[in-house]
Amino acid sequence: MIHYQLRCSQDHGFDGWFKDSAAFDKLASAGLVDCPVCGDTRARRDLMAPAIAKPRAEAVPVVPSEPQQLPQDKAATAGPMPAQLMALLQRMRAEVEKNCDHVGRDFAEEARKMHRGESEHRGIYGDATPEEAEALADEGIEIGSIPWVPRADG
């Protein structure tokens, strides 16, 4: 997957994840990339700092299986999630599920195997506790986390 900084015609900056450059071009030309601020579908790639390549094993997404709950002290001030943000996260979930292997609670161990070259390098997602995520980071295994919202079709 590729990460782009994007900008709409109203000059709002936002980011997006795509399978590849061609996927972005196809979605953008079809008007399917929309600004989470104003809903504008005239999105373009914004100027970005160059990415420095890392071993592929380090580009492993962590995705919790269940929706994340805000801590009680933040839940009252957070308010409802904007519909455009929910739609964006639902599309992101669909792309992750389509292009990555679900490894469930074995996420940390599978990420380690990939990092050590004991397992095929590929996109994976699954469950990791905060302690497991911290341990992976301490071992030099870079991971990420995205909010795991309910599916758009479910």
Tab-separated table of C-alpha atoms in Angstrom:
chain	number	residue	atom	x	y	z
A	1	MET	CA	0.000	0.000	0.000
A	2	ILE	CA	1.049	3.592	-0.606
A	3	HIS	CA	0.377	6.658	1.533
A	4	TYR	CA	-0.278	10.024	-0.099
A	5	GLN	CA	-0.706	13.514	1.303
A	6	LEU	CA	-3.680	14.919	-0.607
A	7	ARG	CA	-5.267	18.331	-1.138
A	8	CYS	CA	-8.761	19.165	-2.381
A	9	SER	CA	-9.680	22.106	-4.616
A	10	GLN	CA	-10.765	24.018	-1.478
A	11	ASP	CA	-7.146	23.687	-0.214
A	12	HIS	CA	-7.906	21.258	2.653
A	13	GLY	CA	-5.040	18.852	3.330
A	14	PHE	CA	-5.686	15.194	4.165
A	15	ASP	CA	-4.049	11.838	3.614
A	16	GLY	CA	-5.035	8.532	2.046
A	17	TRP	CA	-3.825	4.976	1.606
A	18	PHE	CA	-4.029	3.263	-1.767
A	19	LYS	CA	-3.014	-0.090	-3.225
A	20	ASP	CA	-0.622	1.692	-5.584
A	21	SER	CA	-0.248	4.873	-7.641
A	22	ALA	CA	-2.489	3.534	-10.403
A	23	ALA	CA	-5.239	2.803	-7.873
A	24	PHE	CA	-5.126	6.409	-6.653
A	25	ASP	CA	-5.249	7.732	-10.219
A	26	LYS	CA	-8.231	5.518	-11.071
A	27	LEU	CA	-10.174	6.401	-7.898
A	28	ALA	CA	-9.409	10.124	-8.160
A	29	SER	CA	-10.426	10.325	-11.825
A	30	ALA	CA	-13.701	8.561	-10.941
A	31	GLY	CA	-14.379	11.116	-8.180
A	32	LEU	CA	-14.102	8.501	-5.425
A	33	VAL	CA	-11.449	10.272	-3.341
A	34	ASP	CA	-13.215	12.852	-1.222
A	35	CYS	CA	-12.043	15.441	1.264
A	36	PRO	CA	-13.014	14.540	4.848
A	37	VAL	CA	-13.457	18.252	5.640
A	38	CYS	CA	-15.740	19.447	2.840
A	39	GLY	CA	-16.535	16.378	0.732
A	40	ASP	CA	-14.891	17.801	-2.403
A	41	THR	CA	-14.006	14.984	-4.819
A	42	ARG	CA	-11.390	16.964	-6.760
A	43	ALA	CA	-8.410	15.564	-4.855
A	44	ARG	CA	-4.818	15.722	-5.990
A	45	ARG	CA	-1.525	14.554	-4.553
A	46	ASP	CA	0.155	17.201	-2.428
A	47	LEU	CA	3.863	17.888	-2.178
A	48	MET	CA	5.416	15.321	0.157
A	49	ALA	CA	8.821	14.696	1.649
A	50	PRO	CA	10.594	11.787	-0.044
A	51	ALA	CA	10.173	8.416	1.614
A	52	ILE	CA	13.266	6.485	2.554
A	53	ALA	CA	12.843	2.817	1.777
A	54	LYS	CA	12.825	0.417	4.713
A	55	PRO	CA	12.869	-3.364	4.686
A	56	ARG	CA	9.391	-4.520	3.767
A	57	ALA	CA	8.961	-6.435	7.023
A	58	GLU	CA	8.730	-3.093	8.812
A	59	ALA	CA	5.644	-1.982	6.887
A	60	VAL	CA	3.149	-4.089	8.804
A	61	PRO	CA	-0.236	-2.667	9.792
A	62	VAL	CA	-1.757	-3.477	13.181
A	63	VAL	CA	-5.497	-3.457	13.023
A	64	PRO	CA	-7.597	-4.324	16.054
A	65	SER	CA	-10.524	-6.646	15.244
A	66	GLU	CA	-13.040	-4.686	17.320
A	67	PRO	CA	-13.901	-0.984	17.233
A	68	GLN	CA	-11.755	1.026	19.597
A	69	GLN	CA	-13.399	2.561	22.647
A	70	LEU	CA	-12.273	5.976	23.821
A	71	PRO	CA	-11.215	6.232	27.459
A	72	GLN	CA	-14.152	7.433	29.554
A	73	ASP	CA	-12.585	10.866	30.145
A	74	LYS	CA	-12.293	11.507	26.371
A	75	ALA	CA	-15.553	9.899	25.251
A	76	ALA	CA	-17.687	12.814	26.488
A	77	THR	CA	-15.723	15.450	24.552
A	78	ALA	CA	-15.096	13.468	21.372
A	79	GLY	CA	-18.617	13.686	19.949
A	80	PRO	CA	-19.911	11.546	17.089
A	81	MET	CA	-17.580	10.603	14.252
A	82	PRO	CA	-18.290	12.675	11.128
A	83	ALA	CA	-19.976	10.601	8.407
A	84	GLN	CA	-17.219	11.339	5.864
A	85	LEU	CA	-14.550	10.134	8.298
A	86	MET	CA	-16.557	6.974	9.026
A	87	ALA	CA	-16.898	6.327	5.280
A	88	LEU	CA	-13.164	6.842	4.751
A	89	LEU	CA	-12.298	4.434	7.582
A	90	GLN	CA	-14.773	1.876	6.227
A	91	ARG	CA	-13.123	2.059	2.797
A	92	MET	CA	-9.716	1.717	4.459
A	93	ARG	CA	-10.925	-1.365	6.352
A	94	ALA	CA	-12.214	-2.916	3.118
A	95	GLU	CA	-8.834	-2.328	1.412
A	96	VAL	CA	-6.901	-3.841	4.333
A	97	GLU	CA	-9.191	-6.896	4.406
A	98	LYS	CA	-8.902	-7.287	0.617
A	99	ASN	CA	-5.105	-6.910	0.380
A	100	CYS	CA	-3.686	-8.225	3.668
A	101	ASP	CA	-3.746	-11.518	5.582
A	102	HIS	CA	-5.646	-11.645	8.871
A	103	VAL	CA	-3.457	-13.328	11.502
A	104	GLY	CA	-5.641	-12.576	14.537
A	105	ARG	CA	-3.994	-12.811	17.934
A	106	ASP	CA	-0.801	-14.182	16.316
A	107	PHE	CA	-0.013	-10.724	14.945
A	108	ALA	CA	3.055	-10.002	17.107
A	109	GLU	CA	4.622	-13.413	16.483
A	110	GLU	CA	3.946	-13.282	12.736
A	111	ALA	CA	5.420	-9.761	12.527
A	112	ARG	CA	8.548	-11.064	14.292
A	113	LYS	CA	8.829	-14.026	11.882
A	114	MET	CA	8.594	-11.671	8.909
A	115	HIS	CA	11.156	-9.320	10.450
A	116	ARG	CA	13.591	-12.233	10.964
A	117	GLY	CA	13.011	-13.583	7.448
A	118	GLU	CA	11.341	-16.763	8.737
A	119	SER	CA	8.042	-15.989	7.047
A	120	GLU	CA	6.951	-14.499	3.721
A	121	HIS	CA	6.947	-10.678	3.685
A	122	ARG	CA	3.362	-9.521	3.143
A	123	GLY	CA	0.738	-7.195	4.538
A	124	ILE	CA	-0.868	-8.572	7.672
A	125	TYR	CA	-3.398	-7.359	10.202
A	126	GLY	CA	-4.639	-8.659	13.503
A	127	ASP	CA	-4.681	-8.046	17.230
A	128	ALA	CA	-1.848	-6.750	19.379
A	129	THR	CA	-1.971	-5.530	22.946
A	130	PRO	CA	-0.320	-2.194	23.740
A	131	GLU	CA	2.468	-4.173	25.451
A	132	GLU	CA	3.025	-6.330	22.335
A	133	ALA	CA	3.075	-3.237	20.124
A	134	GLU	CA	5.637	-1.590	22.397
A	135	ALA	CA	7.787	-4.738	22.418
A	136	LEU	CA	7.699	-4.878	18.604
A	137	ALA	CA	8.784	-1.228	18.433
A	138	ASP	CA	11.620	-1.953	20.884
A	139	GLU	CA	12.759	-4.751	18.548
A	140	GLY	CA	12.834	-2.338	15.594
A	141	ILE	CA	9.654	-3.678	13.992
A	142	GLU	CA	7.616	-0.733	12.781
A	143	ILE	CA	3.845	-1.156	12.956
A	144	GLY	CA	0.814	1.059	12.666
A	145	SER	CA	-2.716	1.160	13.978
A	146	ILE	CA	-5.915	2.383	12.395
A	147	PRO	CA	-9.369	2.776	13.937
A	148	TRP	CA	-11.306	-0.392	13.145
A	149	VAL	CA	-14.858	0.711	12.451
A	150	PRO	CA	-17.847	-1.506	11.545
A	151	ARG	CA	-18.008	-2.571	7.885
A	152	ALA	CA	-19.997	-0.378	5.529
A	153	ASP	CA	-22.058	-3.410	4.411
A	154	GLY	CA	-22.683	-4.782	7.894
